[in-house]
Coordinates of N, CA, C and O in Angstrom, one line a residue:
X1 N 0.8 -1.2 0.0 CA 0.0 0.0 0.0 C 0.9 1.2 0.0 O 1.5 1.5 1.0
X2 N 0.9 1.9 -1.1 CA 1.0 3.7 -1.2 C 1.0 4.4 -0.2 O 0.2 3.9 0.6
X3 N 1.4 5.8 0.4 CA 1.0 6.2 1.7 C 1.2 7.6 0.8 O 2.1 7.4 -0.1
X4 N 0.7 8.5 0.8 CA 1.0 9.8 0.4 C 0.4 11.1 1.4 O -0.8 11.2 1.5
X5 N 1.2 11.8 1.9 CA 0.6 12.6 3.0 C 0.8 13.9 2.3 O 1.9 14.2 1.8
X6 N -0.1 14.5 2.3 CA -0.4 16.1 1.5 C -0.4 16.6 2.7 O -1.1 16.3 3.6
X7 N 0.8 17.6 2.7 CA 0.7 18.7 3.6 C 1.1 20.4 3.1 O 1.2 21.4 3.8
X8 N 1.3 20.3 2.0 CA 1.3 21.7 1.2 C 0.5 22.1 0.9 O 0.7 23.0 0.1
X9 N -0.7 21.9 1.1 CA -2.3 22.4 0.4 C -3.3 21.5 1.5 O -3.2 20.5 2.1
X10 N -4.5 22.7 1.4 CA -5.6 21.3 2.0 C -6.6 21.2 0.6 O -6.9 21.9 -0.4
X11 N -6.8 20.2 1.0 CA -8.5 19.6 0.2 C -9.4 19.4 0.5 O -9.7 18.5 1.4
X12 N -10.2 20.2 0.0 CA -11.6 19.4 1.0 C -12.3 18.5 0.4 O -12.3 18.3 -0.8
X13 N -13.2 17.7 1.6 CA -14.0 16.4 0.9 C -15.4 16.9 0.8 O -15.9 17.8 1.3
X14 N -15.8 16.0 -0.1 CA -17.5 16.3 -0.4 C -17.7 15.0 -0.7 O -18.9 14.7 -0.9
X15 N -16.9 14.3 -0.7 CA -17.8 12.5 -0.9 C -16.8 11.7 -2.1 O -16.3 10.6 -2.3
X16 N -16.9 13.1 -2.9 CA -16.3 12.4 -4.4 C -14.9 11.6 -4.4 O -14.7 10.7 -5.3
X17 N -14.3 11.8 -3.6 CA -13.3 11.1 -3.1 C -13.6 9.4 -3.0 O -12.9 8.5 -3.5
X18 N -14.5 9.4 -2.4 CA -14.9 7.6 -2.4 C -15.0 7.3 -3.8 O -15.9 6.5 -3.8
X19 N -14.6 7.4 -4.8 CA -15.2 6.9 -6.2 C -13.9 6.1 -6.6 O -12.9 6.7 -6.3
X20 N -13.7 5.0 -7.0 CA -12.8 4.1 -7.4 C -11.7 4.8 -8.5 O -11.9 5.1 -9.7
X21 N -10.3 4.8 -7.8 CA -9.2 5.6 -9.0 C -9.3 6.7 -8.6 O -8.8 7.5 -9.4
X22 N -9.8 7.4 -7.3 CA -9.4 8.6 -6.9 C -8.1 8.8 -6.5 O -7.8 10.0 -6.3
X23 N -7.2 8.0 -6.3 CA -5.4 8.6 -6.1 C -4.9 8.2 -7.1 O -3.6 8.4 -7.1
X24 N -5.2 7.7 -8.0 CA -4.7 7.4 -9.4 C -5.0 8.9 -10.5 O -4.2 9.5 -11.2
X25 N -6.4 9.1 -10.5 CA -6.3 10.0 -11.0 C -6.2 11.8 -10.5 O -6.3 12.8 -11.1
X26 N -6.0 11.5 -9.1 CA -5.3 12.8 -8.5 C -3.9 13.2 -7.9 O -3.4 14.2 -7.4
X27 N -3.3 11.7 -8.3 CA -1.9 11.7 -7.6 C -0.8 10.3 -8.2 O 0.2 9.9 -7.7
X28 N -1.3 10.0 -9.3 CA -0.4 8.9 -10.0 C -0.6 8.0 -9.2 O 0.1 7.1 -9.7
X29 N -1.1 7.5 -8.2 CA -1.3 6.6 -7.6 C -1.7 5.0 -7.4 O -2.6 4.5 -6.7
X30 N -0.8 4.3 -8.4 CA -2.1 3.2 -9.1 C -1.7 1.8 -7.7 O -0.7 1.4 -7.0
X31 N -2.7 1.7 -7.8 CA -2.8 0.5 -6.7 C -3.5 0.8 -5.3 O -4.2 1.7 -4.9
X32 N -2.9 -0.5 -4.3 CA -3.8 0.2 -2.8 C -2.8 1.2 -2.5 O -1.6 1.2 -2.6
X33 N -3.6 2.3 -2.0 CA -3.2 3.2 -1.3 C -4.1 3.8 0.1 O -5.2 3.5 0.5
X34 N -2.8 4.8 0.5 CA -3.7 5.7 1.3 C -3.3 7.4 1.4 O -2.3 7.8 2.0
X35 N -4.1 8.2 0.8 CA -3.8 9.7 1.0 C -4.5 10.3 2.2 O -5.5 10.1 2.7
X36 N -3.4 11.0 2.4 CA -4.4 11.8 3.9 C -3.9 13.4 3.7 O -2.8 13.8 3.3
X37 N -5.0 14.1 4.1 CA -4.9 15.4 3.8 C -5.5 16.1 4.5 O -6.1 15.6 5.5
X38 N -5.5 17.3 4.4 CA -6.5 18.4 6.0 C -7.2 19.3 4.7 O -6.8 19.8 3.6
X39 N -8.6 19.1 5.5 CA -9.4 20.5 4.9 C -10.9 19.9 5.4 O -11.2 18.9 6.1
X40 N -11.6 20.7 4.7 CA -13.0 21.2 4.9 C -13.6 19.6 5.2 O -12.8 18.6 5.1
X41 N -15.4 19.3 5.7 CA -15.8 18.3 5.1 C -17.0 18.6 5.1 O -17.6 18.9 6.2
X42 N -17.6 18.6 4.0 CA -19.2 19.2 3.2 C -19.4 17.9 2.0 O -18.9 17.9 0.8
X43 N -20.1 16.9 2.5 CA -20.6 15.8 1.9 C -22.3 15.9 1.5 O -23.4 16.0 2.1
X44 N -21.8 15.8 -0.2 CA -23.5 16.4 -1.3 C -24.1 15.3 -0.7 O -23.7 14.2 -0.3
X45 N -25.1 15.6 -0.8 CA -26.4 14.5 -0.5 C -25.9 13.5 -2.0 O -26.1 12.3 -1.7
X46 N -25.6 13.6 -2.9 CA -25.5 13.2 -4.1 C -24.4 12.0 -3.9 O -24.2 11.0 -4.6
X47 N -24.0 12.2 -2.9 CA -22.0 11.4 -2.5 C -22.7 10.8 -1.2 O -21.9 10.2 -0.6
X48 N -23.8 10.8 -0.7 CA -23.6 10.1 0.6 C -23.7 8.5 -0.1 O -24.3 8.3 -1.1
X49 N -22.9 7.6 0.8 CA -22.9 6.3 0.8 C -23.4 6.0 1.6 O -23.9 5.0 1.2
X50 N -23.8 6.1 3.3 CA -24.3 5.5 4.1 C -26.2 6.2 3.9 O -26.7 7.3 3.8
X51 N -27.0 4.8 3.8 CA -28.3 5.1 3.7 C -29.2 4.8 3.9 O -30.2 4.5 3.3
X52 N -28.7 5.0 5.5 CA -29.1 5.5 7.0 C -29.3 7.2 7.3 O -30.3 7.9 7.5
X53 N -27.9 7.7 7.2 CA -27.9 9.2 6.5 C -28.5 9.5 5.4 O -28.9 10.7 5.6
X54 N -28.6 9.3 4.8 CA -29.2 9.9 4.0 C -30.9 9.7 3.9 O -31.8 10.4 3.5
X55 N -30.9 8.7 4.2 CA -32.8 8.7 4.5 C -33.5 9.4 5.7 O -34.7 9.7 5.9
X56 N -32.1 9.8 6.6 CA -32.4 10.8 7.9 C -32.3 12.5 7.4 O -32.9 13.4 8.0
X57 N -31.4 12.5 6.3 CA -31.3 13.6 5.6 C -29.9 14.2 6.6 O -29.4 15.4 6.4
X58 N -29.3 13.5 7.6 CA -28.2 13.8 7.9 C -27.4 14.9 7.1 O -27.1 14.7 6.0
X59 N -26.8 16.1 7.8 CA -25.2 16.5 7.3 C -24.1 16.2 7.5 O -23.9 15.9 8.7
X60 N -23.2 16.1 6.9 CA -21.8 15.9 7.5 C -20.6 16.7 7.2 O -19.8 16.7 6.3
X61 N -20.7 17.5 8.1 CA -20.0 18.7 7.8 C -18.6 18.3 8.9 O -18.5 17.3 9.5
X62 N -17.6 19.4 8.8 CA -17.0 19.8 9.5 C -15.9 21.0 9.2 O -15.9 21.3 8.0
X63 N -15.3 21.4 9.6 CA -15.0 23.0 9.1 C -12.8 22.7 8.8 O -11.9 23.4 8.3
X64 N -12.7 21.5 9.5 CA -10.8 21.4 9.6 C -11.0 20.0 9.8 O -11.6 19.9 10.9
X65 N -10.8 18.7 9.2 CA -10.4 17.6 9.7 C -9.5 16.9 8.3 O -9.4 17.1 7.1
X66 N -8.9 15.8 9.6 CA -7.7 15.0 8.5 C -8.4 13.9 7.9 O -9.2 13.3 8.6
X67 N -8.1 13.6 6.8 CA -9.1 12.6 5.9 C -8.1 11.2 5.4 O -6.9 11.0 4.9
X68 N -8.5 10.8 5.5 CA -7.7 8.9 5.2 C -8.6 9.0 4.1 O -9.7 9.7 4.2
X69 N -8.4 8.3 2.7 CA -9.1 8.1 1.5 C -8.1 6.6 1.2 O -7.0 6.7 0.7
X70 N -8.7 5.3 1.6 CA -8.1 4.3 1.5 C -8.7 3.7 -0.1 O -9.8 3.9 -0.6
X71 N -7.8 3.1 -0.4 CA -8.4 2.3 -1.9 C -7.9 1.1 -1.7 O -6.7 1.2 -1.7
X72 N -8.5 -0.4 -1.5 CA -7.5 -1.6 -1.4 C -8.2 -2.6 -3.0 O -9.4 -2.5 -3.4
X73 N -7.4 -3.3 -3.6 CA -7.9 -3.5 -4.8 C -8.3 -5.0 -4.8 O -9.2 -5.6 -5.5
X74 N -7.4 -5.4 -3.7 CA -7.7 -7.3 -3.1 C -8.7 -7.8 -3.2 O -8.8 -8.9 -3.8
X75 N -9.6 -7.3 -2.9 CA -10.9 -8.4 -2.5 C -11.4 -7.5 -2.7 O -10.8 -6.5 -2.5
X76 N -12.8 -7.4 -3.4 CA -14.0 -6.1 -3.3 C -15.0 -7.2 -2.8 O -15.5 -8.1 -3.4
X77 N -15.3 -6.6 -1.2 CA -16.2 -7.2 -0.7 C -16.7 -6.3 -0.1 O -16.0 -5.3 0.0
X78 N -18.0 -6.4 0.6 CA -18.7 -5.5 1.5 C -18.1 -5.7 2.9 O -17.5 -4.8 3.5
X79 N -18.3 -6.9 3.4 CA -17.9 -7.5 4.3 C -16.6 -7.1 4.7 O -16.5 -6.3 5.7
X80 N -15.3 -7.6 3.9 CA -14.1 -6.7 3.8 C -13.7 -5.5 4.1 O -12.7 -5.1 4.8
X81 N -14.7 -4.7 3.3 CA -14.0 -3.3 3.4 C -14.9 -2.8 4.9 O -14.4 -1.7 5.3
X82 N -15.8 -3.3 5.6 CA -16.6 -2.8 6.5 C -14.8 -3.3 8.0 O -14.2 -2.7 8.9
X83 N -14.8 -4.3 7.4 CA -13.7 -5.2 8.4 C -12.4 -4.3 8.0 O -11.7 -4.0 8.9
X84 N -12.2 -4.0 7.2 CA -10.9 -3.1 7.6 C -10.9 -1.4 7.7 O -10.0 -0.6 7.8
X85 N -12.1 -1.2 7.7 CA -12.7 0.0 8.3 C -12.3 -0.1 9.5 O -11.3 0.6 9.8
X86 N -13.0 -1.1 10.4 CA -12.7 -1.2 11.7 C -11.9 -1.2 12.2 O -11.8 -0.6 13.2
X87 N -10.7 -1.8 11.6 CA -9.0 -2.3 12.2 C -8.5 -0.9 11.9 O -7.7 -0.4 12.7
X88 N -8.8 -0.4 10.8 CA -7.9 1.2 10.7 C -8.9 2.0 12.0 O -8.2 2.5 12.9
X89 N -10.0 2.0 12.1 CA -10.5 2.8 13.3 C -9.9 2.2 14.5 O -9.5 3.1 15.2
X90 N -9.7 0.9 15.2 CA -8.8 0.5 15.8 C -7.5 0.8 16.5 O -7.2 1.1 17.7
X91 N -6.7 0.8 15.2 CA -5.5 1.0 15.0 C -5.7 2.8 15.4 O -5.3 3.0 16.5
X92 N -6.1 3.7 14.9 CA -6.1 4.9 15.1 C -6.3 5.3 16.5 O -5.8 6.4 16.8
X93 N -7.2 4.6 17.5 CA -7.3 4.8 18.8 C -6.3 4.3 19.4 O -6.2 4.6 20.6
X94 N -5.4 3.3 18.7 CA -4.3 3.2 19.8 C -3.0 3.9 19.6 O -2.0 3.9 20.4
X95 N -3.3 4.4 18.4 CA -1.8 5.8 18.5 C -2.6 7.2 19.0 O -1.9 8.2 19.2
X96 N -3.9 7.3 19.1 CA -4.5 8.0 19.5 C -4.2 7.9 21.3 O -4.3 8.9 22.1
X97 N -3.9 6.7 21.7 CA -3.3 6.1 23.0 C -2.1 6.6 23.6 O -1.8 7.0 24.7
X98 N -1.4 6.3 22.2 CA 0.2 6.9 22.4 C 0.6 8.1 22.4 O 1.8 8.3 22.4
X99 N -0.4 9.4 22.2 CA -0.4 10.5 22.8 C -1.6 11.0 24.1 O -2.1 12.0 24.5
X100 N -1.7 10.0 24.3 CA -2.2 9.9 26.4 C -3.6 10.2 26.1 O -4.1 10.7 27.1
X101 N -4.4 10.2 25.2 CA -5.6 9.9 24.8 C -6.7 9.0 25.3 O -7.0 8.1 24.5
X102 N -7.2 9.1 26.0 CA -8.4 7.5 25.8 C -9.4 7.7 25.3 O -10.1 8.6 25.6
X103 N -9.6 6.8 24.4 CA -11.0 6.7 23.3 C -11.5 5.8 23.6 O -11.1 5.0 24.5
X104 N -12.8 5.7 22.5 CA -13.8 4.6 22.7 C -14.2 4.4 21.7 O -14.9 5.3 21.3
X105 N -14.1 3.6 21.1 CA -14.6 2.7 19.5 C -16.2 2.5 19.9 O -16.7 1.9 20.9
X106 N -16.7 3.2 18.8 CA -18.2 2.3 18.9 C -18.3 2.1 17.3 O -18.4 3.1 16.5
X107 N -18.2 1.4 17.0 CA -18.8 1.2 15.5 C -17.5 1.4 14.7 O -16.4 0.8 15.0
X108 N -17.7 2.1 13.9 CA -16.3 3.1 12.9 C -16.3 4.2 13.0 O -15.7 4.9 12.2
X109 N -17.1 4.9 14.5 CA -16.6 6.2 15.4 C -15.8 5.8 16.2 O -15.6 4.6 16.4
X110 N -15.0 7.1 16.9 CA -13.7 7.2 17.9 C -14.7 8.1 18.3 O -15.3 8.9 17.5
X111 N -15.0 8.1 19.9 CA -15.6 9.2 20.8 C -14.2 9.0 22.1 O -13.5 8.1 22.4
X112 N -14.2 10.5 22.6 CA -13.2 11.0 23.6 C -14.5 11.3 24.3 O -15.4 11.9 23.8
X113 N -14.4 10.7 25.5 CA -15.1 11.6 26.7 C -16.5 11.7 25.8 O -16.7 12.7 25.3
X114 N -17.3 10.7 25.6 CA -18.9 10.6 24.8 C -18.9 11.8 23.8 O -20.1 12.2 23.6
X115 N -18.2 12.4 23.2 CA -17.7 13.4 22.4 C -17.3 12.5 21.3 O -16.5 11.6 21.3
X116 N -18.2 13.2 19.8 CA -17.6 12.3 18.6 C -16.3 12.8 18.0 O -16.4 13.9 17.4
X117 N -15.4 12.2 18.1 CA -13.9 12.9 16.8 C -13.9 12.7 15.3 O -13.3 13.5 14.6
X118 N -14.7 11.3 14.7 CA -14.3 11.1 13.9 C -16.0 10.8 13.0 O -17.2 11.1 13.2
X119 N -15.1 10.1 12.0 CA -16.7 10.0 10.7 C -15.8 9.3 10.1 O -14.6 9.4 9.9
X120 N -17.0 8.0 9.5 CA -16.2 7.0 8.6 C -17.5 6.3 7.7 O -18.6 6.1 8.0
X121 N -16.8 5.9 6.6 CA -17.6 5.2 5.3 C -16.4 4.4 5.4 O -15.3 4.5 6.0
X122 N -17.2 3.0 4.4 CA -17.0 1.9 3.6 C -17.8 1.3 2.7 O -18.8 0.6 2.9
X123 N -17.1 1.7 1.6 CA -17.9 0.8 0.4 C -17.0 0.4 -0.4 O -15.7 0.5 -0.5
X124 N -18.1 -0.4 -1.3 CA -17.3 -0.9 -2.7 C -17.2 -0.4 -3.5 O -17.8 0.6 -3.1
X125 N -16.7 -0.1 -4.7 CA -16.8 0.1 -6.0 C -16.6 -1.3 -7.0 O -16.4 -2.4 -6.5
X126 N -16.8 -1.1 -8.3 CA -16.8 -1.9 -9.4 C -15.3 -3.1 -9.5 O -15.1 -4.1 -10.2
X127 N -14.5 -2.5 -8.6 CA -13.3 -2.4 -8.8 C -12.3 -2.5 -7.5 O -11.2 -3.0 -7.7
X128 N -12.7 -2.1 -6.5 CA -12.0 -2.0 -5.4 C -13.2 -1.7 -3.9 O -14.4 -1.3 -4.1
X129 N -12.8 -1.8 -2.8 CA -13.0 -1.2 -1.8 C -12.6 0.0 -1.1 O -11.5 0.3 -0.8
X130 N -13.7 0.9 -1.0 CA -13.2 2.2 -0.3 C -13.6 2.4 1.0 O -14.7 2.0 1.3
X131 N -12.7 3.0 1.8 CA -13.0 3.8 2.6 C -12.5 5.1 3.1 O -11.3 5.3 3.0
X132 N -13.4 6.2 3.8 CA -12.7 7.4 4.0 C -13.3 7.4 5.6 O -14.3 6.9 6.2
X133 N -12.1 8.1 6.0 CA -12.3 8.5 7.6 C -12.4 9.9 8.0 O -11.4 10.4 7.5
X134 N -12.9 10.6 8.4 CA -12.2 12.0 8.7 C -12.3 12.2 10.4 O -13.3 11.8 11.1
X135 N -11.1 12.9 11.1 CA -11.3 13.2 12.2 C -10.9 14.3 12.5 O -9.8 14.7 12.1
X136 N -12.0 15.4 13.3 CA -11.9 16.5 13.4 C -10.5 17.1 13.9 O -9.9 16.4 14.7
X137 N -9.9 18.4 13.2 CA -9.0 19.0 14.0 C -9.7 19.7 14.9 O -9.1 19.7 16.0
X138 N -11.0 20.4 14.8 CA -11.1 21.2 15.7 C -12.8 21.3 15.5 O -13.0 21.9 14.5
X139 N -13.7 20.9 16.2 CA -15.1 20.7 16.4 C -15.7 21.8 15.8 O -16.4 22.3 16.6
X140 N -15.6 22.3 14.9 CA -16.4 23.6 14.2 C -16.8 23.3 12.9 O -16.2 22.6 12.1
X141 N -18.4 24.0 12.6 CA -18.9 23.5 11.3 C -19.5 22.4 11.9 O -20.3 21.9 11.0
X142 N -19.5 21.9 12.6 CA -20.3 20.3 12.8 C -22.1 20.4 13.2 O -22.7 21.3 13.7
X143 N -22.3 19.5 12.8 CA -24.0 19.8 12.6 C -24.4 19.9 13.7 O -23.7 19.6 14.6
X144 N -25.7 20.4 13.9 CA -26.2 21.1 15.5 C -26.8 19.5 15.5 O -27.1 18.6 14.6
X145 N -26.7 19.7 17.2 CA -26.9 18.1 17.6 C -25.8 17.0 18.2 O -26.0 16.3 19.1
X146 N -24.6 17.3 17.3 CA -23.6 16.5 17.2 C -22.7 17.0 18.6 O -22.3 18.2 18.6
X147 N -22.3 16.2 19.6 CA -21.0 16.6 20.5 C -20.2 16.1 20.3 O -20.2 14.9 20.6
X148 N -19.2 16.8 19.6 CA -18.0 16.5 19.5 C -16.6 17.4 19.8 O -16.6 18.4 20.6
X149 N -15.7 16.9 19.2 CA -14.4 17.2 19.7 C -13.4 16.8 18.8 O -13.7 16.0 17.9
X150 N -11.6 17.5 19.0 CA -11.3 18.3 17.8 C -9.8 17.6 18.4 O -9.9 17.1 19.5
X151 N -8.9 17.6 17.9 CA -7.4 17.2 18.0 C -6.9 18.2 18.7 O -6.1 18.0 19.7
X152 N -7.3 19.4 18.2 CA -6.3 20.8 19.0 C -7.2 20.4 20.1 O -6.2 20.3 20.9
X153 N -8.1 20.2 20.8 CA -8.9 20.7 22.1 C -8.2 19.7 23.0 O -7.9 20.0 24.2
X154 N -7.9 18.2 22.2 CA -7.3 17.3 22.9 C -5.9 17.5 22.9 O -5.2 16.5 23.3
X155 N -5.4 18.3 22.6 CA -3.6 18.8 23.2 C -2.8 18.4 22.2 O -1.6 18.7 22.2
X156 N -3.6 17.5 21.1 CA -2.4 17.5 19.3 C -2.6 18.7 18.6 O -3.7 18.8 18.0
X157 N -1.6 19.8 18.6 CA -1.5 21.0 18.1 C -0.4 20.7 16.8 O -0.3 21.7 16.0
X158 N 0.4 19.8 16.6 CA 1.0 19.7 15.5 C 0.6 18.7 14.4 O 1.2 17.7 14.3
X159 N -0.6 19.0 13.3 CA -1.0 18.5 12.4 C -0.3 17.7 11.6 O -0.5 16.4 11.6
X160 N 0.3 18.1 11.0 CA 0.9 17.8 9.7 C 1.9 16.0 10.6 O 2.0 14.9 10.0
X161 N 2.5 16.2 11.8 CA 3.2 15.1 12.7 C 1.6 14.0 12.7 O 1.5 12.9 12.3
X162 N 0.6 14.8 13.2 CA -0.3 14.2 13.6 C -0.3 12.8 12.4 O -0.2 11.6 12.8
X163 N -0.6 13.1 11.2 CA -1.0 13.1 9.5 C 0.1 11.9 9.7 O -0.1 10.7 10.1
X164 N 1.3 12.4 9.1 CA 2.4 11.3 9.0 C 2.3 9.9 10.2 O 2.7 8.8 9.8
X165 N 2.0 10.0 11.3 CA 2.4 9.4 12.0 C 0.9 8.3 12.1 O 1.0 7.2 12.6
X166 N -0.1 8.6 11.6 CA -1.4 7.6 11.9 C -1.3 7.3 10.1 O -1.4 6.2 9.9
X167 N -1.1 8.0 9.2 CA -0.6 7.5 7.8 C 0.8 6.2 7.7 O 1.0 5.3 6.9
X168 N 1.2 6.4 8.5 CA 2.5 5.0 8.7 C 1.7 4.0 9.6 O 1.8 2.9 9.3
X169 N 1.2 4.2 10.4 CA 0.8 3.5 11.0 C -0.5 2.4 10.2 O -0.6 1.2 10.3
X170 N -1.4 3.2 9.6 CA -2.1 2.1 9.1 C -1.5 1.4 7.6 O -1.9 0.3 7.1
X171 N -0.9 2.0 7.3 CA -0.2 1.2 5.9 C 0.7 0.2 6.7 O 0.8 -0.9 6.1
X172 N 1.4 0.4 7.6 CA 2.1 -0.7 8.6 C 1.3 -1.8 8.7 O 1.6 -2.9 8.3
X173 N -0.4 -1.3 9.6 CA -1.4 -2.3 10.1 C -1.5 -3.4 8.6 O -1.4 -4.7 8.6
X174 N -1.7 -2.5 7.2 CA -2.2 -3.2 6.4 C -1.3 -4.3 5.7 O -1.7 -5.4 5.4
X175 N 0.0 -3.7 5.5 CA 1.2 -4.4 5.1 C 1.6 -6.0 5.9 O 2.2 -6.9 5.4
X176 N 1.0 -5.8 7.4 CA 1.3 -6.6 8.6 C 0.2 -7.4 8.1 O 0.6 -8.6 7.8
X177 N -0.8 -7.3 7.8 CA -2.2 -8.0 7.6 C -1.9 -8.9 6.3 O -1.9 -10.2 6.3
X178 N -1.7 -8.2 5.3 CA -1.4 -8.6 4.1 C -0.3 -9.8 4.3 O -0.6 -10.9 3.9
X179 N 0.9 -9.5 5.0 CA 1.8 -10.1 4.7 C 1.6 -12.0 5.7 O 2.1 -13.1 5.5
X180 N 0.6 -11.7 6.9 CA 0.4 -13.0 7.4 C -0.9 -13.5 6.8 O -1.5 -14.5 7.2
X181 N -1.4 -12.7 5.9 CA -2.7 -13.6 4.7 C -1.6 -14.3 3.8 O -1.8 -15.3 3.2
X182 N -0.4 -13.7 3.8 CA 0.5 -15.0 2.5 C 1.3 -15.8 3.1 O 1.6 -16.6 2.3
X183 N 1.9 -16.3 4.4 CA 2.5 -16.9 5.3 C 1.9 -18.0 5.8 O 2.4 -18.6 6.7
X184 N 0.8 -18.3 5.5 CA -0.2 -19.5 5.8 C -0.3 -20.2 4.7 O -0.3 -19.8 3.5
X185 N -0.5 -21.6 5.1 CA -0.9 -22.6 4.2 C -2.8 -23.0 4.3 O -3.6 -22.9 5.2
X186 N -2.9 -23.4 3.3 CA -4.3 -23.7 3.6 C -4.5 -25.2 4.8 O -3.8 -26.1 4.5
X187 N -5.4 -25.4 5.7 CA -5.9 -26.5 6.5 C -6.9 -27.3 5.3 O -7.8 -27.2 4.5
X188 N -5.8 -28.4 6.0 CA -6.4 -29.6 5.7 C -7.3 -30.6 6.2 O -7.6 -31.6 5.5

């Protein structure tokens, strides 16, 4: 897996990012990857994939968060991509640990103190498995209703370290995963 961390520019998300060939054709990217980037998050009703939200008419906004846009090309499963949704949301609460953090996984949210941080999809495409994550830098823009909470409020003030260091880390998780799916033999 690819890892490419954008820290010279932000981008913001609106959804279109989940579409199959999004780091291929925004960043030469061909294969599994993962880009992570900071900016806005304003998802079209047109881009929602979860449809639960969208039959609630949910927004998903937020005004600063860092975005994971994973592409894995292995398997296109539902099942799959739902299952390594989770292990990267996993995985992110325990480096979220190693800066003296405690969270709490419920689903493919991260809540601090019943406070939401984060937002996450998984789907398929024709072609691959996507998923995107976003976790607030800083709880602004977020839909009335919603308590949440922001990276700067929790005491990570250096972004860009933040980015690199949970971008190594899950391409690690996935590489480690990958590499003991080929180290086995099949049972007989």
């Amino acid at each position: 897996m690819e890892l490419l961390v954008v820290k010279d520019r932000r981008i913001d998300y609106d959804g279109s990012a989940i579409k199959s060939h999004w780091a291929y054709r925004n960043f030469g990217i061909l294969g599994n990857s993962l880009v992570v980037f900071r900016g806005k998050c304003d998802v079209k009703v047109e881009e929602m994939i979860d449809i639960e939200d969208l039959r609630a008419s949910k927004e998903i906004k937020s005004d600063d968060m860092v975005h994971y846009i994973i592409e894995v090309f292995d398997l296109v499963n539902a099942l799959f991509a739902s299952t390594l949704q989770k292990l990267f949301i996993a995985r992110l609460c325990e480096v979220l640990g190693e800066y003296g953090i405690k969270t709490t996984r419920k689903g493919d949210d991260i809540y601090v103190n019943g406070r939401k941080l984060s937002i996450s999809i998984a789907t398929v495409s024709p072609v691959s498995v996507k998923i995107h994550i976003g976790i607030n830098v800083e709880a602004k823009g977020i839909p009335e209703g919603v308590d949440a909470v922001g990276l700067k409020e929790l005491g990570i003030t250096d972004i860009d370290d933040f980015m690199e260091k949970t971008g190594e880390a899950l391409v690690a998780e996935f590489k480690k995963v990958k590499k003991d799916s080929l180290k086995v033999r099949w049972a007989q």
